[in-house]
C-alpha atoms as a printed R data frame, in Angstrom:
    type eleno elety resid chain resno       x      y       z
1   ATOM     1    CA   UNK     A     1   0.000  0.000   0.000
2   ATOM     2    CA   UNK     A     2   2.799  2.461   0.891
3   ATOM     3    CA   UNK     A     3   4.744  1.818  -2.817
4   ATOM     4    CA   UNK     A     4   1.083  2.611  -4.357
5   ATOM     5    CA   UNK     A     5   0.839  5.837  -2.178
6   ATOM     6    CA   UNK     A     6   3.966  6.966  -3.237
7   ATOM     7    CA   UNK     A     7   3.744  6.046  -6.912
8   ATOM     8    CA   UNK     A     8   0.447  8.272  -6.848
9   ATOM     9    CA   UNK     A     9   1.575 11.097  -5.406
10  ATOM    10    CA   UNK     A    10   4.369 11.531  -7.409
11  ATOM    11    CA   UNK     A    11   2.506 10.670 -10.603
12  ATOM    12    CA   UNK     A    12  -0.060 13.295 -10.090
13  ATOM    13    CA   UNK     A    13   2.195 16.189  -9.702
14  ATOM    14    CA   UNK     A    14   4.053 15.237 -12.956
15  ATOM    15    CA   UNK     A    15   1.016 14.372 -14.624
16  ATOM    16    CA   UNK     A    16  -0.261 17.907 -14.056
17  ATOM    17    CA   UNK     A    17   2.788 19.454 -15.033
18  ATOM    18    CA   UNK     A    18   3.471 17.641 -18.064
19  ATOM    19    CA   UNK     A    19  -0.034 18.034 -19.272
20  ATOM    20    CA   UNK     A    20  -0.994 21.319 -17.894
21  ATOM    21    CA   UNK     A    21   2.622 23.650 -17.175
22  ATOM    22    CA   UNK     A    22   3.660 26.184 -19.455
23  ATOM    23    CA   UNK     A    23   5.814 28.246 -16.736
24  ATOM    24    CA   UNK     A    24   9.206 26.676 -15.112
25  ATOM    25    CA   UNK     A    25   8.402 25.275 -11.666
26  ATOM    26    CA   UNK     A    26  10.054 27.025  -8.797
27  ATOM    27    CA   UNK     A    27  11.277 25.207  -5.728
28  ATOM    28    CA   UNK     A    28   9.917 27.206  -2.636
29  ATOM    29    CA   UNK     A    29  10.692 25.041   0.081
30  ATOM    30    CA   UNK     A    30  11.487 21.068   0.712
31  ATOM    31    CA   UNK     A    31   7.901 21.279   1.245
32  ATOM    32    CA   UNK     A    32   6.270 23.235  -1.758
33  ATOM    33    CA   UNK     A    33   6.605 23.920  -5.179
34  ATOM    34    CA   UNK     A    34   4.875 26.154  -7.681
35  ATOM    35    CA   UNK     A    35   4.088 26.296 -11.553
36  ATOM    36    CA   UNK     A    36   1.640 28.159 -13.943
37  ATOM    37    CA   UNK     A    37  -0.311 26.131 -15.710
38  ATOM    38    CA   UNK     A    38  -2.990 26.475 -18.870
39  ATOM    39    CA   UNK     A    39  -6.072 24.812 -18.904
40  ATOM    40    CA   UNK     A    40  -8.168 23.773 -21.870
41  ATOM    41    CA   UNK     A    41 -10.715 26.885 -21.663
42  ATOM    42    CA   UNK     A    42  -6.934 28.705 -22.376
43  ATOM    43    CA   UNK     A    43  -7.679 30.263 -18.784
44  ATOM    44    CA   UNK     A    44  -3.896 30.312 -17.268
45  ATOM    45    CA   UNK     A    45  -3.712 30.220 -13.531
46  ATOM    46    CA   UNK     A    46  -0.978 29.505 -11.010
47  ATOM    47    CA   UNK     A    47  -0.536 26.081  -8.872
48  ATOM    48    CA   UNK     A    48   1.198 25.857  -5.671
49  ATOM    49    CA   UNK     A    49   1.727 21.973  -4.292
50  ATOM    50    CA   UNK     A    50   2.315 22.119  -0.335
51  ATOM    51    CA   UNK     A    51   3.324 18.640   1.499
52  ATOM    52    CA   UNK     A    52   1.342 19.157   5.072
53  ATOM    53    CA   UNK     A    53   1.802 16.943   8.207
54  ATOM    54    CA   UNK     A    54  -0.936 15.966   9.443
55  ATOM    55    CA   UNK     A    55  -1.064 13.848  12.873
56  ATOM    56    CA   UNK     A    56   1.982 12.370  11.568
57  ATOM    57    CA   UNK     A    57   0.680 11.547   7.879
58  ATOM    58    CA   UNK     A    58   1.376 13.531   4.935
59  ATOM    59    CA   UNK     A    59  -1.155 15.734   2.998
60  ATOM    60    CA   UNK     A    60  -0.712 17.044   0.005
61  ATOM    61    CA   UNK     A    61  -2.534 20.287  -0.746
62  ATOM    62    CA   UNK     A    62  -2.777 21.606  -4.488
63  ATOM    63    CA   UNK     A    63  -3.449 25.689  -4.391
64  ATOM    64    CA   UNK     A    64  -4.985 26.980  -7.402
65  ATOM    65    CA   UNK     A    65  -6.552 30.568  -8.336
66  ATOM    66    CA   UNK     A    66  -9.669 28.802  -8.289
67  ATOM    67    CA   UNK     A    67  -9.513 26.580  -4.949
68  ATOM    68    CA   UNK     A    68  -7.553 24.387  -3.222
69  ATOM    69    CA   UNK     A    69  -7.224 20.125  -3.438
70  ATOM    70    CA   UNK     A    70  -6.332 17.676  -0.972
71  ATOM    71    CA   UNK     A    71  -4.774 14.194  -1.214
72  ATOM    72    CA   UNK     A    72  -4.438 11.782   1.471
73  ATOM    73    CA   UNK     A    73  -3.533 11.669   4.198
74  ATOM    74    CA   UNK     A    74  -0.798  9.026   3.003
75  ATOM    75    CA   UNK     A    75   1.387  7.135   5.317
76  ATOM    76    CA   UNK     A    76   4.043  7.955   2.739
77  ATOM    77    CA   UNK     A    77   5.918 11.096   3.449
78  ATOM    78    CA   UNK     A    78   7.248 13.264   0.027
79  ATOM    79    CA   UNK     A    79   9.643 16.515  -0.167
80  ATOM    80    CA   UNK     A    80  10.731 18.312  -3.076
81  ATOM    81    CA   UNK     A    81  14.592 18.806  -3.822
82  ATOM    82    CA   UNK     A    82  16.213 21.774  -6.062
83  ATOM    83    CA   UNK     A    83  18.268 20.882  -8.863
84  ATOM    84    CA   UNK     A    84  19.988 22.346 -11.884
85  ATOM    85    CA   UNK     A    85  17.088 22.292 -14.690
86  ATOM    86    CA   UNK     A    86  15.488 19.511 -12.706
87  ATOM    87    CA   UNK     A    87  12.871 18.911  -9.209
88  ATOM    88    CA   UNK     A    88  13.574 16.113  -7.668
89  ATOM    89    CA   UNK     A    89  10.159 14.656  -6.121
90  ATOM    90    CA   UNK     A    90  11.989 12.516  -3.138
91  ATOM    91    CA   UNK     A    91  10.203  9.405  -1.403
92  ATOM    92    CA   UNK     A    92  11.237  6.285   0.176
93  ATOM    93    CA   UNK     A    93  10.839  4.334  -2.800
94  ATOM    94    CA   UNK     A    94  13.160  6.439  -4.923
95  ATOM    95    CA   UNK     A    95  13.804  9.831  -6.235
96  ATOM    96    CA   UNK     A    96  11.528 11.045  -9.461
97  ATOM    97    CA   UNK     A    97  13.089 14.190 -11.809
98  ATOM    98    CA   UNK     A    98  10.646 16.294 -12.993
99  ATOM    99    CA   UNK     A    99  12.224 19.237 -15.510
100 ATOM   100    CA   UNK     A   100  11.834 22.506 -14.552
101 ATOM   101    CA   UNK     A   101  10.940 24.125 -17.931
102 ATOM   102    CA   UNK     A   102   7.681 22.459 -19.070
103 ATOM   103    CA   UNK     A   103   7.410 20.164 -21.748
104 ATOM   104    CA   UNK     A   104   6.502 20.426 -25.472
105 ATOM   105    CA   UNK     A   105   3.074 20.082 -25.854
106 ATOM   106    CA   UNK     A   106   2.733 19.637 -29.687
107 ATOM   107    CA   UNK     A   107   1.079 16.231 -30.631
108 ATOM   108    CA   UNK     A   108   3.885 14.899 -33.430
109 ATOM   109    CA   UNK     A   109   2.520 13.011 -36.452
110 ATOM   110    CA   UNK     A   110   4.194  9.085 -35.540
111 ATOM   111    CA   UNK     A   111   5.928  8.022 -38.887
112 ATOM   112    CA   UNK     A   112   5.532  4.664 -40.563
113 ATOM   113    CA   UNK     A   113   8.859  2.700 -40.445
114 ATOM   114    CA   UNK     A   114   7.650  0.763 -43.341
């Protein structure tokens, strides 16, 4: 249960990046991180992902100009980590790089190899 706690954590904050970012992230804290982000309606707003303790469980709090999220409370603990070009998203199953400057989100035509 813990690995599967982890593994979603850490897969929804890159998932929202990757699909959503269009600003570098910025490290704040080991704690919180922040992004802008574009959503489909075009409507650009900033996110800000805080890890909480709470009672001794981590909470995971996603800040938007529209409202906030929460996620959890997982028994699994996360903190970010600043690195050159790169967040590291660090856990006790492993450490995850996310880039800082988003991703390309052009859909490229797949060519046939044959």
């Amino acid at each position: 249960m813990r690995t599967l706690e982890a593994f979603f954590i850490v897969n929804y904050i890159r998932h929202d990046f990757y699909s959503r970012g269009i600003s570098e992230i910025v490290y704040i804290s080991p704690q919180s991180i922040s992004f802008k982000e574009r959503i489909k309606t075009g409507v650009v707003k900033s996110v800000k992902y805080k890890v909480l303790d709470y009672n001794g469980k981590c909470v995971v709090e996603r800040q938007a100009s529209d409202g906030k999220n929460y996620f959890g409370p997982f028994k699994e603990k996360i903190e970010f980590e600043d690195g050159k070009g790169y967040i590291l998203i660090k856990s006790y199953i492993g450490k995850f790089l996310i880039p800082k400057k988003p991703v390309d989100k052009v859909i490229r035509k797949l060519i046939p190899l044959f």
